[in-house]
Coordinates of C-alpha atoms and ligand atoms in Angstrom, one line a residue:
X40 CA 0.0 0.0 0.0
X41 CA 1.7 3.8 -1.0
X42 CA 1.9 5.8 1.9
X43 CA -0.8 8.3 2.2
X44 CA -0.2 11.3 1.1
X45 CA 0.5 14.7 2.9
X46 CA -2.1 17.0 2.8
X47 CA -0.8 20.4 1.5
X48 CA -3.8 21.6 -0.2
X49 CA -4.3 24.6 2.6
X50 CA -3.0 27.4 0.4
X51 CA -4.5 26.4 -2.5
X52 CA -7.9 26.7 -1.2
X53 CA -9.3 29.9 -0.8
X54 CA -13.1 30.6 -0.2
X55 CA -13.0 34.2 -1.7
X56 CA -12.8 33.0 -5.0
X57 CA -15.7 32.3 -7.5
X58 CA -15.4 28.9 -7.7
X59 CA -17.0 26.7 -4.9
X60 CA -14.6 24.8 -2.7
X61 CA -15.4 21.7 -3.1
X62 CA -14.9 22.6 -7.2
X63 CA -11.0 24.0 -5.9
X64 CA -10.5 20.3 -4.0
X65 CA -11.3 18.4 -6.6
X66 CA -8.9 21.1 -9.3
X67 CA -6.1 20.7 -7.1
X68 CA -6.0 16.8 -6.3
X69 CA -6.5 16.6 -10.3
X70 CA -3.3 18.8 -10.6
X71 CA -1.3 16.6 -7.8
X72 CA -2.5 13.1 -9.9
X73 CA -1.5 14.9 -13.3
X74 CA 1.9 16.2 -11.7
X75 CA 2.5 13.4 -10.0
X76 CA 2.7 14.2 -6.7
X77 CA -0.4 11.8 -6.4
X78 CA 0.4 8.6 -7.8
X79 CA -1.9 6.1 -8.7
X80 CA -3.0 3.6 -6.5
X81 CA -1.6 6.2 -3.3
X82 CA -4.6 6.7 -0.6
X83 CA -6.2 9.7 0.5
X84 CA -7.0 11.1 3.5
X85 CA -10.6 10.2 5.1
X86 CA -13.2 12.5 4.2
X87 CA -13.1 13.9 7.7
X88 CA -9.1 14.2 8.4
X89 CA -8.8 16.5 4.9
X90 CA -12.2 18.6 6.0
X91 CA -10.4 19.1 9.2
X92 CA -7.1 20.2 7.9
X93 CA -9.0 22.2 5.6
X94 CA -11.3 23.7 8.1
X95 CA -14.2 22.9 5.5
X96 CA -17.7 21.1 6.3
X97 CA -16.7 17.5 5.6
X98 CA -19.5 17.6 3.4
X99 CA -17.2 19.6 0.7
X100 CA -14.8 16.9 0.7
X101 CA -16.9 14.5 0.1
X102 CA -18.8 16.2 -2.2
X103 CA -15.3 16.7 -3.8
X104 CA -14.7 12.8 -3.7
X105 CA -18.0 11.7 -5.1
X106 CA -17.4 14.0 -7.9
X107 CA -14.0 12.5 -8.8
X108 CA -14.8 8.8 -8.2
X109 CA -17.5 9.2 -10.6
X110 CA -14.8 10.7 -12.9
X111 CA -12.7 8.1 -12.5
X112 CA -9.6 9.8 -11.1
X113 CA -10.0 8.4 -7.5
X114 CA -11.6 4.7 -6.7
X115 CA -13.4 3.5 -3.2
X116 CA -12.1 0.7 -1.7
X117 CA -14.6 0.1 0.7
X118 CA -13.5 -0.6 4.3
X119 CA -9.8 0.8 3.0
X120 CA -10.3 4.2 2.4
X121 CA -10.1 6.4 -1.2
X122 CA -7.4 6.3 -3.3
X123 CA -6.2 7.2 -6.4
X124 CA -7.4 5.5 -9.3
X125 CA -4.6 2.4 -9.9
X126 CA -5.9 2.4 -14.1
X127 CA -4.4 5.8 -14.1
X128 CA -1.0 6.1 -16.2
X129 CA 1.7 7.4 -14.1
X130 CA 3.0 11.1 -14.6
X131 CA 6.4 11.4 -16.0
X132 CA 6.6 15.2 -14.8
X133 CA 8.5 16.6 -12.6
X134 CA 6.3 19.2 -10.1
X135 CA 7.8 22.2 -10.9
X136 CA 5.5 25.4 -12.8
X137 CA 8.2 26.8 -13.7
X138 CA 9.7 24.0 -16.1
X139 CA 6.5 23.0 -16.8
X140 CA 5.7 26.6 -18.3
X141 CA 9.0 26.8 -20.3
X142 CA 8.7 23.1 -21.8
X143 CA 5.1 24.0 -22.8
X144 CA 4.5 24.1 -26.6
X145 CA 3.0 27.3 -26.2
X146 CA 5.6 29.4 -25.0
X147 CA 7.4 28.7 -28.8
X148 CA 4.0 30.3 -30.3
X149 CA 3.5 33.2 -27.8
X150 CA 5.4 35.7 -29.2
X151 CA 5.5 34.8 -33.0
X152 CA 5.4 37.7 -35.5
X153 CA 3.8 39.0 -32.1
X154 CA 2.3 42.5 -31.8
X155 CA 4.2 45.4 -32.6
X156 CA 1.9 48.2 -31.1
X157 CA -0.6 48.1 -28.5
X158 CA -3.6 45.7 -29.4
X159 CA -5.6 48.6 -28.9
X160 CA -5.9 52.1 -27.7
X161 CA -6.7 51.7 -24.1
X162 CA -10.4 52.2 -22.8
X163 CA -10.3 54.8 -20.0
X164 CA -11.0 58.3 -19.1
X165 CA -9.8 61.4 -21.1
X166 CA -10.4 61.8 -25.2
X167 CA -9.4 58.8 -27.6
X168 CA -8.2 60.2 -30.9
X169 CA -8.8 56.8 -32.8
X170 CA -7.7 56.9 -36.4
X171 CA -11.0 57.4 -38.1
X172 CA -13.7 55.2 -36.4
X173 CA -17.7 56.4 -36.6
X174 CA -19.4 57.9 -33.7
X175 CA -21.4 55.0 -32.6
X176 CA -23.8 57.0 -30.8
X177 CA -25.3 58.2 -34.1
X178 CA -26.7 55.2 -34.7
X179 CA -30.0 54.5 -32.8
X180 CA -29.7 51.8 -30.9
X181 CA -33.8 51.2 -31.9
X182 CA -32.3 50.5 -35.5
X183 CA -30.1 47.8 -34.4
X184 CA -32.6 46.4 -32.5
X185 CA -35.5 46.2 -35.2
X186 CA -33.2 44.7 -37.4
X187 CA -31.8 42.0 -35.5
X188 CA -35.3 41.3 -33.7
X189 CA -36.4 40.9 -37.6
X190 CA -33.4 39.0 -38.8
X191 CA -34.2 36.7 -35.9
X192 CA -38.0 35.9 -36.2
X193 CA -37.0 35.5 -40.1
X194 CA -34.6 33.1 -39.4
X195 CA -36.2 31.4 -36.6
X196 CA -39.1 30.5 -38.8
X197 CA -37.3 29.6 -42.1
X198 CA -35.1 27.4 -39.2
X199 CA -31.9 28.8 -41.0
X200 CA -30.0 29.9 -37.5
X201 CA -27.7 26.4 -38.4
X202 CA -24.6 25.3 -39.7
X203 CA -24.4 27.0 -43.1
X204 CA -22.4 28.2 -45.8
X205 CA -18.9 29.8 -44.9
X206 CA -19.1 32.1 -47.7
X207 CA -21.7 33.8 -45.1
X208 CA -25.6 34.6 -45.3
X209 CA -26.5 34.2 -49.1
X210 CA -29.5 37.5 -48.4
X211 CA -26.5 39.6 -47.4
X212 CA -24.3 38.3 -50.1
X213 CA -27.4 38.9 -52.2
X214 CA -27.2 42.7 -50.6
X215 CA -24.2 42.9 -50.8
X216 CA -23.2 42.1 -54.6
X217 CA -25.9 44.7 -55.2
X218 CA -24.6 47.2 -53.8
X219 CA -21.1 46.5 -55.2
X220 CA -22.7 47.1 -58.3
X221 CA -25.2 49.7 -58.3
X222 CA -23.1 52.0 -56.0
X223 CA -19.2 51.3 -57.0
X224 CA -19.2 49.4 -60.0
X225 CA -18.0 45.8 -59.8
X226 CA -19.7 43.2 -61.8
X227 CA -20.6 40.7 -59.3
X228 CA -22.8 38.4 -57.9
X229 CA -23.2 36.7 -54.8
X230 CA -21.2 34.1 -56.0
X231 CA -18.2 36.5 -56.1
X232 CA -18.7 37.9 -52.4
X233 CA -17.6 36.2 -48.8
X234 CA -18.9 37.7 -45.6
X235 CA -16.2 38.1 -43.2
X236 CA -15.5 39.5 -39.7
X237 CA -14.6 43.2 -40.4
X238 CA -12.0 43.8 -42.9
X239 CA -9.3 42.9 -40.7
X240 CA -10.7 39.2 -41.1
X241 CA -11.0 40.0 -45.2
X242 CA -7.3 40.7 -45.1
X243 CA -6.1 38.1 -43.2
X244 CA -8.3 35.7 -45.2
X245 CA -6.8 36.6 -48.5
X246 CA -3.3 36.8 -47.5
X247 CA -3.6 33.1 -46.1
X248 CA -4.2 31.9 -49.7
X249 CA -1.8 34.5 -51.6
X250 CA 1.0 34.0 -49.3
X251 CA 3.2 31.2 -49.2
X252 CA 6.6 31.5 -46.4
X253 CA 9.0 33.5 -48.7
X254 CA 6.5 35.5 -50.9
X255 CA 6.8 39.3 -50.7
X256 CA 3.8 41.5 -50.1
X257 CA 4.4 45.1 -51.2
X258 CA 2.7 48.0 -48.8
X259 CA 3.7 51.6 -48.7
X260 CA 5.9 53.0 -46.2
X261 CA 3.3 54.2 -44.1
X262 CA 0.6 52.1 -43.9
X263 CA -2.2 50.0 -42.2
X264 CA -0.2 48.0 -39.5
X265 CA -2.7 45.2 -38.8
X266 CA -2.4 44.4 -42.5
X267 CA 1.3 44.0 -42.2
X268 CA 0.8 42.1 -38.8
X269 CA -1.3 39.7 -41.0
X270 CA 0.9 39.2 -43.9
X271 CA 4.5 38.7 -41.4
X272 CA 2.0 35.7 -40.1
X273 CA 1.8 34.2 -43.1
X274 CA 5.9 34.5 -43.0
X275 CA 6.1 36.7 -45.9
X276 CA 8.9 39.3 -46.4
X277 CA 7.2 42.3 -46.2
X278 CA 8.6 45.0 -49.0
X279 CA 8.2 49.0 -48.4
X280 CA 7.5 51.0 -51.3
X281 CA 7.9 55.1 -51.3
X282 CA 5.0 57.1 -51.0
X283 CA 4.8 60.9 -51.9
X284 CA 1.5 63.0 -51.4
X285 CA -0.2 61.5 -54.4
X286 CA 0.1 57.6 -53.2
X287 CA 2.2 54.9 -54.1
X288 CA 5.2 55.1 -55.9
X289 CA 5.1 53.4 -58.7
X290 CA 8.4 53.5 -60.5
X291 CA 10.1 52.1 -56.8
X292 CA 6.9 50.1 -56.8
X293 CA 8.4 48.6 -59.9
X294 CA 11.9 48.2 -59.2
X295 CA 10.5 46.6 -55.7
X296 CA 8.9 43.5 -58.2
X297 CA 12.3 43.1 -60.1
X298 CA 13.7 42.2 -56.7
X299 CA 11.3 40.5 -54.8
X300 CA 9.0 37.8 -55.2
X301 CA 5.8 39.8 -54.8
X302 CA 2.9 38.3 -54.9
X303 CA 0.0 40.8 -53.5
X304 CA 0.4 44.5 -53.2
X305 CA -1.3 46.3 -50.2
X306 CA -3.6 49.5 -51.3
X307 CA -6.1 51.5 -49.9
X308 CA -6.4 53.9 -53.2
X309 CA -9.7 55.6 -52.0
X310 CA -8.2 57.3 -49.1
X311 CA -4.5 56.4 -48.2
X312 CA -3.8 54.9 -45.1
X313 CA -2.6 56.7 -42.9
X314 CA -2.5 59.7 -45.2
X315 CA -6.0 60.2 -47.1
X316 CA -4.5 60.8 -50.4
X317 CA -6.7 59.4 -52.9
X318 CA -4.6 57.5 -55.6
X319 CA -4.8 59.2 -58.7
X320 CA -6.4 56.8 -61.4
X321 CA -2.8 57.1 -64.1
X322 CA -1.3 55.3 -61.1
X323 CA -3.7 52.8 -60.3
X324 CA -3.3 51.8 -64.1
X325 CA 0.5 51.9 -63.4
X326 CA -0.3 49.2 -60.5
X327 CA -2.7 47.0 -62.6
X328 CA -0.1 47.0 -65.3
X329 CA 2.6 46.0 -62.9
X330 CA 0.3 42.8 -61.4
X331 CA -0.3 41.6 -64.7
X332 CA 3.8 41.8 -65.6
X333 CA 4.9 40.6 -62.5
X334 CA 1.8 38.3 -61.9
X335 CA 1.0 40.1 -58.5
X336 CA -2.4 40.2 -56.9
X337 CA -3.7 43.6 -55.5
X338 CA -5.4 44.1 -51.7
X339 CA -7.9 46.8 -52.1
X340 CA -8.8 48.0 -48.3
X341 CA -11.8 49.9 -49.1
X342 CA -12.5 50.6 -45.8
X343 CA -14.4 53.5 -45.9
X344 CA -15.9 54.0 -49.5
X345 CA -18.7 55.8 -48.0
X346 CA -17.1 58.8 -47.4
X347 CA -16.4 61.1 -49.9
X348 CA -17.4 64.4 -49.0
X349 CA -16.3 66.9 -51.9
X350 CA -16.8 64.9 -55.3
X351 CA -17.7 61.5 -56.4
X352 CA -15.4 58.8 -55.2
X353 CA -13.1 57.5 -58.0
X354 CA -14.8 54.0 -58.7
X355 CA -12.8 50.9 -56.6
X356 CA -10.3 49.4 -59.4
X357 CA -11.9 46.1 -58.5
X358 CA -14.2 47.5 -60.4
X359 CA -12.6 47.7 -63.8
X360 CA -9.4 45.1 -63.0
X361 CA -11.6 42.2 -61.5
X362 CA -9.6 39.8 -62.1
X363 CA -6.5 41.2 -60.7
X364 CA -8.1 42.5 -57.5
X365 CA -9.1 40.9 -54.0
X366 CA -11.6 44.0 -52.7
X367 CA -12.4 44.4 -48.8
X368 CA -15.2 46.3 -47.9
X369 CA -16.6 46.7 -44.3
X370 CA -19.7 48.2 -42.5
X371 CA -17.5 49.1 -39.4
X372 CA -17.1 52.5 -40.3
X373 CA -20.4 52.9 -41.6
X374 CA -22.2 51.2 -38.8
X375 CA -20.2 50.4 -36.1
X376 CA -16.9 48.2 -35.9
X377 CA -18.7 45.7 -33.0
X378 CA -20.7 44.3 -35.5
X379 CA -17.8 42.3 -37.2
X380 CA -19.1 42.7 -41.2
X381 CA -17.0 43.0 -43.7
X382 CA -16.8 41.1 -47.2
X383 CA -14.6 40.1 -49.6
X384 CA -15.6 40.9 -53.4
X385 CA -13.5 38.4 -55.8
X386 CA -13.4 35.7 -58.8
X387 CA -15.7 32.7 -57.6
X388 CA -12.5 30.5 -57.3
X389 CA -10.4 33.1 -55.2
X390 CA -13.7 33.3 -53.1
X391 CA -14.2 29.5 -52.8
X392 CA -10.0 29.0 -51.5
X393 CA -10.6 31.9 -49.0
X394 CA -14.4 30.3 -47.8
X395 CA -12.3 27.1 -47.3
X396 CA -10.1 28.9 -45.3
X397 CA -13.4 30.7 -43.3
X398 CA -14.3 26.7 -42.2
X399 CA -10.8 25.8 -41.4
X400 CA -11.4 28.9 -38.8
X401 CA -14.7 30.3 -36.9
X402 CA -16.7 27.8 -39.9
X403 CA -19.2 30.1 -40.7
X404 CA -19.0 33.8 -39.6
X405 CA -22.3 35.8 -37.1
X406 CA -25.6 34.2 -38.9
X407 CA -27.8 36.3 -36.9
X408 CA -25.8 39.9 -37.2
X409 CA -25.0 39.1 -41.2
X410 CA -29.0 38.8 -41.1
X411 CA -29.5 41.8 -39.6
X412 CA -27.0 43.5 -41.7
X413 CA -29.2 42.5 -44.8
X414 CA -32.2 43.9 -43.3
X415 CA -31.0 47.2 -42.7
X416 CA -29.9 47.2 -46.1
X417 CA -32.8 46.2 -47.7
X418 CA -35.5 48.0 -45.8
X419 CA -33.3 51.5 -46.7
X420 CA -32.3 52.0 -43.5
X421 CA -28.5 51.8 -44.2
X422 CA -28.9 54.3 -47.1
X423 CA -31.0 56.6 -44.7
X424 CA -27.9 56.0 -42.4
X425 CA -25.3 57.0 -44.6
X426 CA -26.9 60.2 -45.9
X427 CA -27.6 61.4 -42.4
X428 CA -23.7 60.5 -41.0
X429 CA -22.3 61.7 -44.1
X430 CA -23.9 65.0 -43.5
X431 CA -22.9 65.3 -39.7
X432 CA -19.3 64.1 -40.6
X433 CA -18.7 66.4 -43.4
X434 CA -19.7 69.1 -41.3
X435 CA -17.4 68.1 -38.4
X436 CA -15.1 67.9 -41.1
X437 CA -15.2 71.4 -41.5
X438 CA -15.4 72.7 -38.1
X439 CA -12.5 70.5 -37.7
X440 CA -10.1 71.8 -40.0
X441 CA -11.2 75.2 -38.4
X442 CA -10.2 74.1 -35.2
X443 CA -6.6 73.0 -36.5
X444 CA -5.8 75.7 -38.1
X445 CA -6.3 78.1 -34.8
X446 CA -5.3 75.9 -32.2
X447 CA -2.4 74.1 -34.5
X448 CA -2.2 75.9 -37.5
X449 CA 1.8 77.0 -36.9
X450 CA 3.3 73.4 -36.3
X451 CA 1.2 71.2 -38.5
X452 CA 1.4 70.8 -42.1
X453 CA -2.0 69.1 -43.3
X454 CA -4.5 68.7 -46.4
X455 CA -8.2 68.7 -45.3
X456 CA -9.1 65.2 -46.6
X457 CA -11.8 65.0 -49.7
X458 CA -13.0 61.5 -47.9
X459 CA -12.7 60.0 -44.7
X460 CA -12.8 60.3 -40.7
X461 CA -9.8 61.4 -40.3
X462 CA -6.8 63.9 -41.2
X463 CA -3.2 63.4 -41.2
X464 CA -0.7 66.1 -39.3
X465 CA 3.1 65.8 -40.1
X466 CA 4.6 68.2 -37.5
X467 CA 6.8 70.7 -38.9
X468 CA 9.4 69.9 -36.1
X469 CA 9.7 66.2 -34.6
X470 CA 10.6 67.8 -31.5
X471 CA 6.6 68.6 -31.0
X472 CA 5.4 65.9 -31.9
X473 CA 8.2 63.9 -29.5
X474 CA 6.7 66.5 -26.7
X475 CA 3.2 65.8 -27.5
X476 CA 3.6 61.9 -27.5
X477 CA 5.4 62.1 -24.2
X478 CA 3.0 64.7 -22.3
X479 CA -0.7 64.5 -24.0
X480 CA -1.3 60.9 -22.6
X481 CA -0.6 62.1 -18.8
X482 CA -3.1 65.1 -19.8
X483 CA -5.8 62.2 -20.6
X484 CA -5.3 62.1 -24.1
X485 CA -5.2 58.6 -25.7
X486 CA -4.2 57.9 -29.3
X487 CA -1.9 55.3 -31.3
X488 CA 1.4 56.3 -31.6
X489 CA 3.0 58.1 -34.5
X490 CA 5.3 55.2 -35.5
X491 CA 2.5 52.8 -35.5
X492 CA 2.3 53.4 -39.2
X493 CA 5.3 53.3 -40.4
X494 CA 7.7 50.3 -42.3
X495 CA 10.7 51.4 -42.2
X496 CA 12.7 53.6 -39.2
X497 CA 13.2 56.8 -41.6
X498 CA 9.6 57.1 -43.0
X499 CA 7.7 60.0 -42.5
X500 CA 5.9 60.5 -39.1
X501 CA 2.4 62.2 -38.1
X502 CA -0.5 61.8 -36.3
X503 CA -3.7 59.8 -37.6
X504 CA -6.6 62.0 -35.8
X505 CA -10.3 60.5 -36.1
X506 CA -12.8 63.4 -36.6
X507 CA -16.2 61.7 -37.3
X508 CA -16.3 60.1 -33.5
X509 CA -15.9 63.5 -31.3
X510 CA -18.1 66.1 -31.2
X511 CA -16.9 69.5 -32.1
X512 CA -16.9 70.0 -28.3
X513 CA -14.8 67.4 -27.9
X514 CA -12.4 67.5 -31.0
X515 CA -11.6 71.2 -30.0
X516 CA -10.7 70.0 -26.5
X517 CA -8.4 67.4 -28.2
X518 CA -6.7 69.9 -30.1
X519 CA -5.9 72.3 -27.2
X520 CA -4.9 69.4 -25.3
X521 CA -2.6 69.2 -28.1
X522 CA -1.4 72.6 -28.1
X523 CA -0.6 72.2 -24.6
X524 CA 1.6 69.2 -25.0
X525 CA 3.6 70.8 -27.1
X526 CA 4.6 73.0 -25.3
Ligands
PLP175 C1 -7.2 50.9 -43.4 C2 -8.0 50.0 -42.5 N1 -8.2 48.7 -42.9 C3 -8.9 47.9 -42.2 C4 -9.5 48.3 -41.0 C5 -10.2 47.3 -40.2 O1 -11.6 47.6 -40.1 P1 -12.7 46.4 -39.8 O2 -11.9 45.2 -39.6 O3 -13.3 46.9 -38.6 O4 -13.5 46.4 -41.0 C6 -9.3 49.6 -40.6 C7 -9.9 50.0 -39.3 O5 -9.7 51.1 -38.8 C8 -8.6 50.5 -41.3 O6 -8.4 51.7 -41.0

């Protein structure tokens, strides 16, 4: 018989937490049997002894026993007592957390291509200058609810809240693919879209099948850094290309393909990233060119087509290059980014590789918001939507780049965007903007920092400030806030 064991549970058991005690007895004699310390076929305590050791009812600990015998970790042997369960394996592991968490497989993964900026702007008091996000409370909260309270007696009834097609809900596929076409020009059909989780979720998706370990993506120099996060996970060798205030270069962009293997290029031609530049359309015909010649695939971020406040928006060149163009859309910026809906517009194969991809992952995407995404764009209300934030946002638009120009207007250089939430400062001496990163966030100012966008140490640097989501109030505030920082 194995001598029985000594009771060292005490300061492992704690009735402050959240989980019951008898729940923390039975965790922690499962985590002496795994470790070892518990050996099969070693006895336990009686039920009373470890209750009194434990100052516990004795009813816990056998409430804790019960629960593992039935398990099958521990065994009764009648008039003998409790022990562990003699069909167990023994452990071959040493009891010691710390080796245990440096020999885990996970610590390998933790840190791969791991995060180069915050995950996100922290929550907290103060302003958040985000980098062109919708005000959220612009958007009744009674349309959300109509829609989704629709979407789910539609669904309910039709019994179509099941495992479905990754490629997303065909109706907003359906709504989708309409739009595409009667609003920006591409020719497709549902066939051609997949729903995703934001863009984000679109760009990730289409890297993971254009993207092979040792493939170069070309992006600008400054750019969207979640899209580069994406593409380093897929091990590619991410390629900067010069940018100057009319977009991409495309002579470097050129000379980029004769020395790399690029196989997708990184845009976001409507309004650069972080920049706003729209990419003039003798370039974007430079670009197509180049993907045919060096058989490249273009990323069109099209995150926030809706926005266009002076002209009409040049059309998406998804639009007239289909078949060298993966197009991301979202409703973040339109709606709100917690809703997770983006899509991918594509050819049918390229959409049927990255749906394959959408099953290896979450399977299927939100059912029940992609529903009520499709309601609210076929009952209008998105249009209605749209023409009422465009209106508010084009005014804050201006009242903003009033705002700049008297509270900033001697250290800033800046364009007011034609599109867009958001405008771009470059700071006619780094020394501010060193100042302002180093003070405004103590003055309860939050916003991503100004390196955040850029590839390369020696690219230009600026700040990315979100009008649409403050107030006028509020963005003034901000920009004094500023003022002050610097000093
Ligand atoms: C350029 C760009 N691409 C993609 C995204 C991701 O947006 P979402 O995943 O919410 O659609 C953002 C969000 O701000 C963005 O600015």
């Amino acid at each position: 018989m194995l001598r029985p064991w000594k009771v060292s549970l005490g300061e492992r058991i704690d009735a402050s937490r959240d989980t019951p005690i008898y729940l923390q007895i039975t965790q922690a004699l499962i985590r002496d049997i795994e470790s070892g310390r518990l050996p099969p076929g070693s006895f336990l305590p009686s039920s009373r002894e470890l209750a009194t050791a434990l100052s516990v009812n004795r009813k816990t600990v056998v409430l804790a026993y019960e629960d593992l015998i039935s398990q099958g970790w521990l065994s009764s042997e009648s008039t003998r007592g409790t022990m562990v369960s003699s069909l167990l394996p023994g452990s071959q592991r040493r009891d010691n957390p710390v080796a245990e968490a440096e020999a885990s497989p996970c610590a390998d993964y933790r840190f791969e291509a791991g995060p180069t900026r915050p995950l996100a702007i922290p929550d907290g008091k103060g302003l958040k200058i985000d980098e062109g996000t919708p005000d959220g409370r612009l958007l009744p909260p009674d349309l959300l609810n109509r829609a989704y309270r629709a979407a789910i007696l539609l669904t309910s009834r039709e019994n179509r809240l099941q495992y479905r097609d990754p490629r997303g809900s065909e109706r907003l596929r359906e709504a989708v693919a309409a739009m595409l076409r009667s609003e920006r020009g591409l020719r497709v059909t549902a066939r051609n879209i997949c729903i995703t989780r934001g863009s984000q979720n679109g760009i990730f998706l289409a890297s993971q099948i254009l993207l092979r370990p040792g493939n170069a993506v070309a992006v600008e120099e400054l750019t969207y850094e979640p899209a580069v996060a994406a593409f380093r996970a897929c091990a590619a060798e991410v390629v900067s290309v010069r940018l100057d205030r009319e977009g991409i270069d495309v002579e470097h962009l050129e000379r980029a393909c004769r020395r790399h293997p690029v196989r997708a290029v990184f845009l976001t031609p409507h309004h650069q990233f972080p920049t706003t530049v729209s990419l003039r359309p003798e370039r974007r015909l430079r670009v197509l060119d180049l993907a045919r010649q060096f058989g490249f695939a273009v990323i069109e971020d099209d995150y926030d087509h809706e926005f266009h406040f002076d002209s009409q928006p040049l059309l998406p060149m998804a639009a007239y290059a289909p078949a060298q163009v993966i197009y991301v859309g979202s409703l973040s910026k339109l709606l709100l980014p917690a809703l997770r809906i983006g899509y991918l517009a594509a050819p049918e194969e390229v959409i049927d590789a990255i749906a394959h991809r959408v099953s290896l992952t979450d399977g299927m995407g939100n059912g029940l918001t992609e529903e009520a995404a499709a309601e609210l764009i076929e009952n209008g209300e998105l249009r209605r939507h749209a023409r009422k934030v465009r209106q508010i946002y084009a005014s804050r638009r201006e009242t903003f780049a009033d705002a700049l120009a008297s509270e900033l207007g001697p250290i800033v250089d800046y364009a007011i965007p034609d599109g867009g939430l958001a405008f771009w400062l470059r700071f006619h001496r780094p020394a501010d903007l060193a100042r302002i990163e180093a003070t405004a966030p103590a003055m309860g100012l939050r916003f991503a920092s100004s390196r955040s966008f850029a590839t390369h140490d020696k690219a230009a640097s600026g700040l990315r400030f979100g009008f649409a989501s403050l107030t006028p109030h509020e963005a003034r505030a901000a920009l004094r806030c500023i003022r002050q920082a610097a000093g």
